[in-house]
PDB file of C-alpha atoms and ligand atoms in Angstrom:
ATOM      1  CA  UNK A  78      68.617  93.643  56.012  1.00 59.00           C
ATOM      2  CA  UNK A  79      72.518  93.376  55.400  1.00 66.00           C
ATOM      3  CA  UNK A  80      72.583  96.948  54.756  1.00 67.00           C
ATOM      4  CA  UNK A  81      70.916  97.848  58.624  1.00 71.00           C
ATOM      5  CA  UNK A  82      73.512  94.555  60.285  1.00 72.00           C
ATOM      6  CA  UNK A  83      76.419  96.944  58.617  1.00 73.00           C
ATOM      7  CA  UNK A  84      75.356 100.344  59.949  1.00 75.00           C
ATOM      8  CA  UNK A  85      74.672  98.717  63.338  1.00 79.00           C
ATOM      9  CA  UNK A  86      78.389  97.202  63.444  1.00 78.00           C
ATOM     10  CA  UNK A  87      79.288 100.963  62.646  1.00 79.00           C
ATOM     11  CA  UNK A  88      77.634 102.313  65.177  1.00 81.00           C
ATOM     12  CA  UNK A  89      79.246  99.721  67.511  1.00 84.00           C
ATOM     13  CA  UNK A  90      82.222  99.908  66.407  1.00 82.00           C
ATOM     14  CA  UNK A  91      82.053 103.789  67.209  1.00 85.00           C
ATOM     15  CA  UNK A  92      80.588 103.867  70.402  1.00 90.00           C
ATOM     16  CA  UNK A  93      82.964 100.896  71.176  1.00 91.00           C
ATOM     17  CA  UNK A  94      85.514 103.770  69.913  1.00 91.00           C
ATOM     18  CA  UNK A  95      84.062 106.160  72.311  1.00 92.00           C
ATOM     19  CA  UNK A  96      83.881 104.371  75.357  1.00 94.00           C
ATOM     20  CA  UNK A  97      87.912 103.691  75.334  1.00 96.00           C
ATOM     21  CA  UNK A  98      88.485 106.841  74.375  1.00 95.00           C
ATOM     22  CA  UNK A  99      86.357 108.197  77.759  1.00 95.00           C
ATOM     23  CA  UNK A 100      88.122 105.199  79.684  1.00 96.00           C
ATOM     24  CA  UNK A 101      91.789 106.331  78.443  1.00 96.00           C
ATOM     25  CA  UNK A 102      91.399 109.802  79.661  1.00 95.00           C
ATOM     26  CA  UNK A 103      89.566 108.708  82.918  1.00 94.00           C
ATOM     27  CA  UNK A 104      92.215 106.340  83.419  1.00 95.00           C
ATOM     28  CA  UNK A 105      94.810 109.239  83.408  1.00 94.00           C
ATOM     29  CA  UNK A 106      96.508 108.916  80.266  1.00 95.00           C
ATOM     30  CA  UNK A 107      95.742 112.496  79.185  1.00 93.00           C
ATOM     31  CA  UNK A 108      94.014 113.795  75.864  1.00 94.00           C
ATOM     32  CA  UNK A 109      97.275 113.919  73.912  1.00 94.00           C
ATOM     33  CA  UNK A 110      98.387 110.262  74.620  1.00 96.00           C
ATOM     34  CA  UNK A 111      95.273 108.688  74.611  1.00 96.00           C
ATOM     35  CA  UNK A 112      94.691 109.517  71.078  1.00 96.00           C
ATOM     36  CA  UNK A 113      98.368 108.006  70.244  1.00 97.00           C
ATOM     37  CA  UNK A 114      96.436 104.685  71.460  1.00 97.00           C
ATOM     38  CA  UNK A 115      93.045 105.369  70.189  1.00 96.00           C
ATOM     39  CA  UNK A 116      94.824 105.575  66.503  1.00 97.00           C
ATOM     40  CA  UNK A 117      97.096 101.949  67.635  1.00 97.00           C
ATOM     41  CA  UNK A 118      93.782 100.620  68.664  1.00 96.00           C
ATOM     42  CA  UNK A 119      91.721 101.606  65.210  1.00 95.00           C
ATOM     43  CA  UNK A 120      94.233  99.585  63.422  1.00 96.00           C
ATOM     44  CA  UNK A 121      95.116  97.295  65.248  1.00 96.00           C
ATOM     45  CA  UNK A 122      92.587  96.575  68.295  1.00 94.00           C
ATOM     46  CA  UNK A 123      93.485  95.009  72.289  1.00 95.00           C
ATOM     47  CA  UNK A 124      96.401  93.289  71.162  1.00 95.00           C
ATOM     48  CA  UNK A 125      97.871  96.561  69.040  1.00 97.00           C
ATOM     49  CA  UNK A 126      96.730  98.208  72.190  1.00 97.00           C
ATOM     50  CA  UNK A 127      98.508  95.918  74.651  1.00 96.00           C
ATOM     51  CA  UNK A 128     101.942  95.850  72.183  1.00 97.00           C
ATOM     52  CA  UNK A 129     102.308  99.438  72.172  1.00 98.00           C
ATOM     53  CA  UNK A 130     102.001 100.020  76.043  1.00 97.00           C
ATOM     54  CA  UNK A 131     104.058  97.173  76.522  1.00 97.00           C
ATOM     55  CA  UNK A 132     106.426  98.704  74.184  1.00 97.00           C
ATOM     56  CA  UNK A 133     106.286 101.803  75.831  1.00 97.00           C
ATOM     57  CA  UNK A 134     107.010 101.126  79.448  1.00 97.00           C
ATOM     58  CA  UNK A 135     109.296  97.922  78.943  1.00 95.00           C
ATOM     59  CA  UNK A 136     112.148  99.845  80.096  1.00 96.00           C
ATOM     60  CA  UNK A 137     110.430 101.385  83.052  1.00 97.00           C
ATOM     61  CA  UNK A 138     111.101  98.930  85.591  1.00 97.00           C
ATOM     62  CA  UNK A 139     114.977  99.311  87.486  1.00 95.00           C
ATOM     63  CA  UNK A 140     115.822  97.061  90.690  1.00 97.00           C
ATOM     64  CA  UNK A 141     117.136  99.507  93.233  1.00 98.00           C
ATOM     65  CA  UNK A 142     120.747 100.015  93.687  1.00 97.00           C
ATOM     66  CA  UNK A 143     122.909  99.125  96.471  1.00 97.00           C
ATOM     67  CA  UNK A 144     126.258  99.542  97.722  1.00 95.00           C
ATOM     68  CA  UNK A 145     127.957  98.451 101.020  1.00 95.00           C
ATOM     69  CA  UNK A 146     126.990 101.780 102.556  1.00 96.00           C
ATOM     70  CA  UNK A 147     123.771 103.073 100.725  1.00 98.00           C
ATOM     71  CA  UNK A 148     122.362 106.533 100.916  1.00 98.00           C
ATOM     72  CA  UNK A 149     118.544 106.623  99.750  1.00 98.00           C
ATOM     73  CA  UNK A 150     117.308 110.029 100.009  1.00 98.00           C
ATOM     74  CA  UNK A 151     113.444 110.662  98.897  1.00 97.00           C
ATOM     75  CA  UNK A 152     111.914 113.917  97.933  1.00 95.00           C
ATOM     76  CA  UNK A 153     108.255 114.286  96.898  1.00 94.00           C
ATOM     77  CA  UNK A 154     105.090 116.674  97.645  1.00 92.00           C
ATOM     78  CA  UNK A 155     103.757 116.610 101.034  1.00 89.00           C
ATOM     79  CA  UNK A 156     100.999 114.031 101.402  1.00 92.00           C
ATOM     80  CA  UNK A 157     102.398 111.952  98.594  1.00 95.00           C
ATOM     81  CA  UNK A 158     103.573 108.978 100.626  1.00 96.00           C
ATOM     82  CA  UNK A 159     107.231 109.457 101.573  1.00 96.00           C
ATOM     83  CA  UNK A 160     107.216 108.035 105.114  1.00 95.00           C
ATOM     84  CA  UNK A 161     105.075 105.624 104.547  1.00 97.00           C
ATOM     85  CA  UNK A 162     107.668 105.013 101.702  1.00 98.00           C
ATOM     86  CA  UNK A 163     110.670 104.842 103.972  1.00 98.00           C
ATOM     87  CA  UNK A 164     109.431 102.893 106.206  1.00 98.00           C
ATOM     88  CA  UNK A 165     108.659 100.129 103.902  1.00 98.00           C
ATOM     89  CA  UNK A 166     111.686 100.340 102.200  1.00 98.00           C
ATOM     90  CA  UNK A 167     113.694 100.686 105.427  1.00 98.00           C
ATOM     91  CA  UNK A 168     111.850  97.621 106.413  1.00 98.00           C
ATOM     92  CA  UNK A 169     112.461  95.417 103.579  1.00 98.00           C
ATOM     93  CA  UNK A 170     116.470  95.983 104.411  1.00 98.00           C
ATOM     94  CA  UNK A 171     115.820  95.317 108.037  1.00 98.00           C
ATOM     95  CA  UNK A 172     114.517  91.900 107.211  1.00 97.00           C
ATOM     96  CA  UNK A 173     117.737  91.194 104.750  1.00 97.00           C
ATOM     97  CA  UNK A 174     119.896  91.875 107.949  1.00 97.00           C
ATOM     98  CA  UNK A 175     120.711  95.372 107.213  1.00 98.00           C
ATOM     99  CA  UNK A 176     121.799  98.119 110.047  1.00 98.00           C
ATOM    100  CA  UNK A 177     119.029 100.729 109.169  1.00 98.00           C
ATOM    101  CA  UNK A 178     118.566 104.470 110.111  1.00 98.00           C
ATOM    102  CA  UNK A 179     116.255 106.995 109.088  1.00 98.00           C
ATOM    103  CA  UNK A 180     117.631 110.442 109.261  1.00 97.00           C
ATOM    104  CA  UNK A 181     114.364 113.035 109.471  1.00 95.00           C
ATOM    105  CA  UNK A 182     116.017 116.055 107.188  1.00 91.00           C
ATOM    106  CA  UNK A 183     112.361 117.820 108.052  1.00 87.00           C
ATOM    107  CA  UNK A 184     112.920 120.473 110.744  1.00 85.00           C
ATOM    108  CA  UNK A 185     110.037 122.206 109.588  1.00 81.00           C
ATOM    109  CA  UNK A 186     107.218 120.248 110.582  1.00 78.00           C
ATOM    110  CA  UNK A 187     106.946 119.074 114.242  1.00 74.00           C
ATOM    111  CA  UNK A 188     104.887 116.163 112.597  1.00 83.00           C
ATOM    112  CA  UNK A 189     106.934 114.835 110.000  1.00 85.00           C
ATOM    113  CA  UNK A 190     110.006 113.610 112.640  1.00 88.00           C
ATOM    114  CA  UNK A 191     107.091 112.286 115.076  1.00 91.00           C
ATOM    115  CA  UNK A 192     105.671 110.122 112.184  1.00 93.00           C
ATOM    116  CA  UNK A 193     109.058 108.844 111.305  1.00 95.00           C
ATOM    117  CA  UNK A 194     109.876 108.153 114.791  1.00 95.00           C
ATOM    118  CA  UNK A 195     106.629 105.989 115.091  1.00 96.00           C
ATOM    119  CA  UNK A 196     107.676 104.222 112.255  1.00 97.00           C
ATOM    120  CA  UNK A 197     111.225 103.733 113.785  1.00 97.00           C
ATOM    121  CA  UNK A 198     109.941 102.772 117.042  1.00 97.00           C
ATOM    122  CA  UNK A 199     106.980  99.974 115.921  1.00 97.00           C
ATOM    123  CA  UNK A 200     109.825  98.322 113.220  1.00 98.00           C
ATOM    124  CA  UNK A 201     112.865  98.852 115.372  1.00 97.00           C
ATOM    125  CA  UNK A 202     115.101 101.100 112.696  1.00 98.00           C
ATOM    126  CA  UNK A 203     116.951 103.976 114.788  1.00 98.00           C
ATOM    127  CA  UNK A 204     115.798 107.716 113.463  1.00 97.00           C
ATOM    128  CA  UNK A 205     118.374 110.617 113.723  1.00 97.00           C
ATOM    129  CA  UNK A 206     116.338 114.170 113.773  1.00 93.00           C
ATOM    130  CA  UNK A 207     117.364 117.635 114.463  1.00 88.00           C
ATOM    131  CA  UNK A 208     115.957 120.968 116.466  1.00 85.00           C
ATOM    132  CA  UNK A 209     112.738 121.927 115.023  1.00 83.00           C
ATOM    133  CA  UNK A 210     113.752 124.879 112.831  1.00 84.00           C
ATOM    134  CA  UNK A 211     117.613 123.899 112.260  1.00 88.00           C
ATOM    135  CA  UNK A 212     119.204 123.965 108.671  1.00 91.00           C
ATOM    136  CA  UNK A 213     117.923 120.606 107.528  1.00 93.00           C
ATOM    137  CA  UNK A 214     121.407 120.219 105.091  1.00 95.00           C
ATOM    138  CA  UNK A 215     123.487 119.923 108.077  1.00 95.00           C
ATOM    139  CA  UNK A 216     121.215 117.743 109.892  1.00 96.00           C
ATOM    140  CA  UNK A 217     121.416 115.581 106.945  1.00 97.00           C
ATOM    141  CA  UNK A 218     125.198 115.522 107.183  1.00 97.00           C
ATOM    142  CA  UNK A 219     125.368 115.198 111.094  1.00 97.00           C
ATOM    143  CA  UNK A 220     122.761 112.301 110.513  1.00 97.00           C
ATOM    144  CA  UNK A 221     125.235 110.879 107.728  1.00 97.00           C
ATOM    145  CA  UNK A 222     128.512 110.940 110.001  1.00 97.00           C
ATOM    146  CA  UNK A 223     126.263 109.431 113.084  1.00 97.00           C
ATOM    147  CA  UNK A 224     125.502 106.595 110.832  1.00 98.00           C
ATOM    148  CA  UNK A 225     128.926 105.864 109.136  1.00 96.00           C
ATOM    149  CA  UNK A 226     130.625 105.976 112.306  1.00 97.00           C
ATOM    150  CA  UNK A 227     128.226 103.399 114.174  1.00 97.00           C
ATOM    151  CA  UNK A 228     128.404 101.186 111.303  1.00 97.00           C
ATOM    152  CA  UNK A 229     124.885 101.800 109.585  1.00 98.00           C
ATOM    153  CA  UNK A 230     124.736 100.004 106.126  1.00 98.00           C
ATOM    154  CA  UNK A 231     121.425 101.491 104.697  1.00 98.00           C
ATOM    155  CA  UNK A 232     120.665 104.781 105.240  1.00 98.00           C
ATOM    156  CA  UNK A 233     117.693 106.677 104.167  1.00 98.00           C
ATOM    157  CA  UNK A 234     116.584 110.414 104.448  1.00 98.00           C
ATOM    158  CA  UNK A 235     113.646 112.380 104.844  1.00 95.00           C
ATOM    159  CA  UNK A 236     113.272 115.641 103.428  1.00 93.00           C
ATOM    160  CA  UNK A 237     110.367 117.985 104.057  1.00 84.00           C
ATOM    161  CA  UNK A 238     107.216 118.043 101.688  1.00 76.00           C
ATOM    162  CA  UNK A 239     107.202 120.415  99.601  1.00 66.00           C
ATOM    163  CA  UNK A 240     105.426 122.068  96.679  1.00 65.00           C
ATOM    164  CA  UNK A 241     107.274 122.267  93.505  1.00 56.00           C
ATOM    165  CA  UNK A 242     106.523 125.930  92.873  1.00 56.00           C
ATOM    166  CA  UNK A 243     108.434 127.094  96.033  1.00 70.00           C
ATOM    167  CA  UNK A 244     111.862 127.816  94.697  1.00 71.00           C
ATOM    168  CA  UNK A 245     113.520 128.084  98.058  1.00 78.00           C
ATOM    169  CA  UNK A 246     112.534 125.163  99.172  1.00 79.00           C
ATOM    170  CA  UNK A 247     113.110 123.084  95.985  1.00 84.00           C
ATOM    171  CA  UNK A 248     116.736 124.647  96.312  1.00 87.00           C
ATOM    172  CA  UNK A 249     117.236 123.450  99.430  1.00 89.00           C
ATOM    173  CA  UNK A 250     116.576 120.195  98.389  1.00 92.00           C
ATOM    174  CA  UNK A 251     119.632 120.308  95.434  1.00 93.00           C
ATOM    175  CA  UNK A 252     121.810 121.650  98.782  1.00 94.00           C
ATOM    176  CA  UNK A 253     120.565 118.843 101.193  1.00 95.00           C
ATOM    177  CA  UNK A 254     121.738 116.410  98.115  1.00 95.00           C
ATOM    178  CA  UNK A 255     125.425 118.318  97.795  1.00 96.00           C
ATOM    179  CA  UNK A 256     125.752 117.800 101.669  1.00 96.00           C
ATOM    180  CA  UNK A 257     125.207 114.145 101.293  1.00 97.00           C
ATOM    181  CA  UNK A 258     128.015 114.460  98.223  1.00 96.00           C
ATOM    182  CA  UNK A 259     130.496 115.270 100.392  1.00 96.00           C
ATOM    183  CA  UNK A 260     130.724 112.277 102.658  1.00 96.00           C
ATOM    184  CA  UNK A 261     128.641 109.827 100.543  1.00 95.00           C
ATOM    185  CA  UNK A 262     127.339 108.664  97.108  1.00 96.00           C
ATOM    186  CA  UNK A 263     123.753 109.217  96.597  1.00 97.00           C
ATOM    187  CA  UNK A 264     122.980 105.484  96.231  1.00 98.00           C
ATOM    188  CA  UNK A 265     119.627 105.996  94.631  1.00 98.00           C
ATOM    189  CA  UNK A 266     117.104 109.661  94.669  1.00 98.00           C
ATOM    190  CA  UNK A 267     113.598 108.218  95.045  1.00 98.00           C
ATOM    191  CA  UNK A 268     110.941 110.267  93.975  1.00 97.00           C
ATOM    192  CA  UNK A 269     108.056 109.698  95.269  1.00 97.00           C
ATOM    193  CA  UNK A 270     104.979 110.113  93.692  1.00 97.00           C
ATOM    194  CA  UNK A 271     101.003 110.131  94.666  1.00 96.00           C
ATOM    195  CA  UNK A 272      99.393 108.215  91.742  1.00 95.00           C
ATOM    196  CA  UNK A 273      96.155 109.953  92.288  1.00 94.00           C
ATOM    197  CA  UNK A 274      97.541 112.595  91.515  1.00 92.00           C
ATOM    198  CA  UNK A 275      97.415 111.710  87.795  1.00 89.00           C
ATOM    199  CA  UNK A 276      98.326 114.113  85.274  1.00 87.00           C
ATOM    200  CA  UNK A 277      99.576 116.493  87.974  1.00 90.00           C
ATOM    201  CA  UNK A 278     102.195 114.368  88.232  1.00 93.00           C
ATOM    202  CA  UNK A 279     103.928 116.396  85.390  1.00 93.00           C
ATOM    203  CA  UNK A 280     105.123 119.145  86.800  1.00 91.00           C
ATOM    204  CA  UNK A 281     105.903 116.919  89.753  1.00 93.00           C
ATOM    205  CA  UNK A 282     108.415 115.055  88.396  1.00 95.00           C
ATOM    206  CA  UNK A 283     109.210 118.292  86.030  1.00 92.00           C
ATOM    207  CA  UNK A 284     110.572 120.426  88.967  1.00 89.00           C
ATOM    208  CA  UNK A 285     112.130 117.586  91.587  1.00 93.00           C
ATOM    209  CA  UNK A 286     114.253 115.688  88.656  1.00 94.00           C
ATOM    210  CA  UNK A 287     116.753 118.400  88.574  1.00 91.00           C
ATOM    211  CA  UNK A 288     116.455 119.667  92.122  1.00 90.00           C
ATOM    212  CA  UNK A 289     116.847 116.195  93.749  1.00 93.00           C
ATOM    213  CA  UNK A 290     118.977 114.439  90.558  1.00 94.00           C
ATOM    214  CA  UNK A 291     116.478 112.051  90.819  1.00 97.00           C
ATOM    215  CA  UNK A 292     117.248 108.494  89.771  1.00 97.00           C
ATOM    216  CA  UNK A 293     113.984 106.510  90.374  1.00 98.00           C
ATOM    217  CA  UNK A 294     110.043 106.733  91.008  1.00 98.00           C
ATOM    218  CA  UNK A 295     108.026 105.243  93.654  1.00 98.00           C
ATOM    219  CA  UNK A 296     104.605 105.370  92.617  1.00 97.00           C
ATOM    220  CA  UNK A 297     102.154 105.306  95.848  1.00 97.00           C
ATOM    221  CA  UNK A 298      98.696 104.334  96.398  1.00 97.00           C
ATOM    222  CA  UNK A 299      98.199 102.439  93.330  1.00 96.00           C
ATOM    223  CA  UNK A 300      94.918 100.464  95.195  1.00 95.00           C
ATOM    224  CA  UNK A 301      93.278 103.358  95.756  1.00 93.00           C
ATOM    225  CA  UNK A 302      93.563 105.569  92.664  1.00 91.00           C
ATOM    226  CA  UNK A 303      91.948 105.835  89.205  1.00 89.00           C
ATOM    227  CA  UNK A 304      94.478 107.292  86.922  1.00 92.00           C
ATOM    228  CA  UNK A 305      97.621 105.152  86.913  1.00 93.00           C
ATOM    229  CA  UNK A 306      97.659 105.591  83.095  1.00 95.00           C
ATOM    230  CA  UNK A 307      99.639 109.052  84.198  1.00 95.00           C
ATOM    231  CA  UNK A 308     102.842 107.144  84.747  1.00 95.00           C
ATOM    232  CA  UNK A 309     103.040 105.986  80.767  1.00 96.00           C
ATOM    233  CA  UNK A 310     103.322 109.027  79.204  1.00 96.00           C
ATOM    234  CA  UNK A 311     105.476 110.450  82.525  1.00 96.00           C
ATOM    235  CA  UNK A 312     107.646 107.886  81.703  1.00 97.00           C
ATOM    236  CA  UNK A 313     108.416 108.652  77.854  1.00 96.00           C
ATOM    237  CA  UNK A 314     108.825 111.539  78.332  1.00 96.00           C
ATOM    238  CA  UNK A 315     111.021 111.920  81.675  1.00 97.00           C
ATOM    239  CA  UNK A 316     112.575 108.471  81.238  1.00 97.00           C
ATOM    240  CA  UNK A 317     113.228 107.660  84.798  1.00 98.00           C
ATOM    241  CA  UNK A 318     112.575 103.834  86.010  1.00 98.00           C
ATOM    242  CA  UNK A 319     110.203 103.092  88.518  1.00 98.00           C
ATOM    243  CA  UNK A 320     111.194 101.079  91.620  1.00 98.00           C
ATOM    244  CA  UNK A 321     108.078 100.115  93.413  1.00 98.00           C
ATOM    245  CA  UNK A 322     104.381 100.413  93.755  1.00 97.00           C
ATOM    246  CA  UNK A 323     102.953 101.684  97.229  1.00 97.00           C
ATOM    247  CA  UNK A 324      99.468  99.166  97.427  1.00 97.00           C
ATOM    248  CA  UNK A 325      98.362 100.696 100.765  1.00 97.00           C
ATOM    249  CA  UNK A 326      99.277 101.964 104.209  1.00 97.00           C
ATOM    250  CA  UNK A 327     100.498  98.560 106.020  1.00 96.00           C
ATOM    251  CA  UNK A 328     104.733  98.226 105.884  1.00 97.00           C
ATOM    252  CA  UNK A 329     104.508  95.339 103.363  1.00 97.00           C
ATOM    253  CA  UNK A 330     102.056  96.806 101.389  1.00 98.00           C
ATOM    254  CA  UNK A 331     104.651  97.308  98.484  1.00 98.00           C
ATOM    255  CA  UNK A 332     105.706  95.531  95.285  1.00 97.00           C
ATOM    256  CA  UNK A 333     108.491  95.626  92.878  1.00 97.00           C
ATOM    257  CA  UNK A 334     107.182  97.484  89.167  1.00 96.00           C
ATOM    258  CA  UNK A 335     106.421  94.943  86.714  1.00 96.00           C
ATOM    259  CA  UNK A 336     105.259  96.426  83.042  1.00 96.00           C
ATOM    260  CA  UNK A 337     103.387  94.043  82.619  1.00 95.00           C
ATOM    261  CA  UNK A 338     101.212  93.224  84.907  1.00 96.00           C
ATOM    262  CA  UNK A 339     100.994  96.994  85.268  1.00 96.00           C
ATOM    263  CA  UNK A 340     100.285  97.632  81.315  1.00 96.00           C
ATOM    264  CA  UNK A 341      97.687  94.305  82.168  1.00 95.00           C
ATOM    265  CA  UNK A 342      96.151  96.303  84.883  1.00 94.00           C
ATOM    266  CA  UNK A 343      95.440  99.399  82.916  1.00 94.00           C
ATOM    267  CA  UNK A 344      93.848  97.742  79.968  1.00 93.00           C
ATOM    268  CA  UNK A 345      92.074  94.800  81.354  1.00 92.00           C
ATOM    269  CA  UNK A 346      88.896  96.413  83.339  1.00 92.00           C
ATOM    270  CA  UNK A 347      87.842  97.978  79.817  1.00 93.00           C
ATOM    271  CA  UNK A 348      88.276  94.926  78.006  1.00 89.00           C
ATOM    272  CA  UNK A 349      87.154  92.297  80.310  1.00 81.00           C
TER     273      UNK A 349
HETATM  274  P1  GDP B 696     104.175 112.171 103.297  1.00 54.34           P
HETATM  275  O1  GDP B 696     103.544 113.449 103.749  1.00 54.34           O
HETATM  276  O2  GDP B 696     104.631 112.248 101.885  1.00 54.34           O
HETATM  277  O3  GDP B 696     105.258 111.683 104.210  1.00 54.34           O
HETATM  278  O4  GDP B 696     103.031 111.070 103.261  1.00 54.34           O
HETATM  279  P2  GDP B 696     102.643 109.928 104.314  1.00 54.34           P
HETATM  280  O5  GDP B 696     103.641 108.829 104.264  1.00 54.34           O
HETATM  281  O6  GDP B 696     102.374 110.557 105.627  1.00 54.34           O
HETATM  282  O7  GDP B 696     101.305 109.397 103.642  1.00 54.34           O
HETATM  283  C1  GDP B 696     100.157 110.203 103.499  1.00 54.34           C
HETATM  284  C2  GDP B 696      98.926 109.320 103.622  1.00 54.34           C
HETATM  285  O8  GDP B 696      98.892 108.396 102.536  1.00 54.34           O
HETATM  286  C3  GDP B 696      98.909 108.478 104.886  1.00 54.34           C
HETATM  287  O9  GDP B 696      97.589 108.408 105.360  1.00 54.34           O
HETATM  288  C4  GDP B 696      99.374 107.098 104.416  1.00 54.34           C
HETATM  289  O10 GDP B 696      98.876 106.052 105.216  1.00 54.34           O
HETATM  290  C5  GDP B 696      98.790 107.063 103.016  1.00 54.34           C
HETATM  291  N1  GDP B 696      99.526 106.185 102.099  1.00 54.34           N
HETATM  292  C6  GDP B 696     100.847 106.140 101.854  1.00 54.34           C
HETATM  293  N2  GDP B 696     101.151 105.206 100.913  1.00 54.34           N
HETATM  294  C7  GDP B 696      99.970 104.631 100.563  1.00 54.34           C
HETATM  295  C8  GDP B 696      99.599 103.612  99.607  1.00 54.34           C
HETATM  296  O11 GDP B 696     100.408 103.017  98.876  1.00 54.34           O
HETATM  297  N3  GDP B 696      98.261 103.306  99.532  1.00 54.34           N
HETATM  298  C9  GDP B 696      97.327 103.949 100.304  1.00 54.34           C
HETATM  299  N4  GDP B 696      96.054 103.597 100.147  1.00 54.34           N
HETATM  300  N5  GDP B 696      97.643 104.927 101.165  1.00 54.34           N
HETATM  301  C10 GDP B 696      98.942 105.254 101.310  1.00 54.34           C
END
């Protein structure tokens, strides 16, 4: 009778085993990283669990910078968020009193201005745009001097989606930054990233880092996606801070990182 209670807390305690292993890698943290917790968890259970990821992403979290005159430019895939981004962002200055503008640095997509200027119109920000087709570096930098000559404090630019295997385009990006170096600081480069895109993400954030100098992450659509475990190991190894979590398409729908509520969030629906 002992002998059969022992094997069946084995077999618990393996399937128990199992089951987080199938919940890490569903979550997103990949195969490599989620046996780095499986082995934390063996020893040491939840709370070893918990430690570690705390440990892991306690540096993660970075309030964005600001000067007197700010220059937020975003890069990211297309589809990943980026407007959506802006405007949130360019609304939370609005509301501290700031003199916003949006520049739209996409020439390429008729779309990508018109959604920008819909944002601009329904929250009030001004949006400076260029000729469909023009270099989008020098609309950048005409966009720039429009804004520091009318006294815009917070100013924050578009680029074009793009995918991070097209060279040109990622090169264009470094240029559109260098433009923006010659007038400006670049207060902050905000990547921004589509958390359902999980372990994708990688080469994301491989590719724009050193094309856009990136500084910090904005990680979107955290309520709708299934692997935000991708940002933990994205983080160790890449090592740039997160500034906010995208929760959903309304303008306030966007939160400041906090490690822990976000290690809380990853761990909790397995162990509640
Ligand atoms: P862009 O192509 O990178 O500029 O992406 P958009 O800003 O146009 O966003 C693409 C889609 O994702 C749109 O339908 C947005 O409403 C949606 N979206 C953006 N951020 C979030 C978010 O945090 N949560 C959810 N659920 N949807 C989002």
């Amino acid at each position: 009778m002992r002998l059969f209670k022992f094997f069946s807390f084995i077999k618990e305690r393996k399937e128990l085993i199992s089951d987080f292993e199938e919940y890490l890698i569903l979550s997103g943290f990949g195969i490599s990283f989620s046996e780095e917790i499986l082995k934390v968890f063996k020893k040491r259970g939840e709370r070893g669990v918990r430690e570690f990821l705390m440990d892991s992403m306690k540096d993660a979290s970075k309030e964005l910078s600001e000067d007197n005159f700010s220059v937020y430019l975003f890069s990211g895939v297309n589809g990943s968020g980026k407007t959506t981004c802006i405007a949130k962002i360019g609304n939370m200055f609005k509301r501290k009193g700031e003199k916003v503008l949006f520049i739209s640095g996409d020439t390429f997509r008729a779309g990508a201005t018109e959604q920008l200027t819909i944002w601009g119109e329904r929250l009030n920000i001004d949006v400076f745009s260029g000729k469909k087709g023009a270099d989008p570096a020098s609309v950048v930098y005409d966009g720039i001097v429009y804004g520091r000559n009318r006294n815009f404090t917070r100013i924050l630019v578009d680029t074009a989606g793009r995918l991070q295997n097209k060279k040109n385009l990622m090169m264009e990006l470094g240029k559109i930054r260098r433009v923006i170096e010659k007038l400006s600081k670049v207060t902050e480069s905000i990547l921004v990233l589509d958390s359902t895109d999980g372990e994708n993400l990688f080469s994301q954030v491989e590719k724009f880092k050193d094309a856009a100098s990136v500084t910090g992450i904005v990680l979107t659509k955290i309520d709708s996606t299934i692997k935000p475990g991708a940002i933990v190991p994205i983080f160790l190894k890449f090592k740039i801070p997160i500034l906010f979590l995208g929760t959903g398409e309304g303008v306030d729908d966007i939160e400041t990182f906090n490690p822990r509520d976000f290690v809380d969030s990853l761990i909790s629906p397995f162990f509640s």
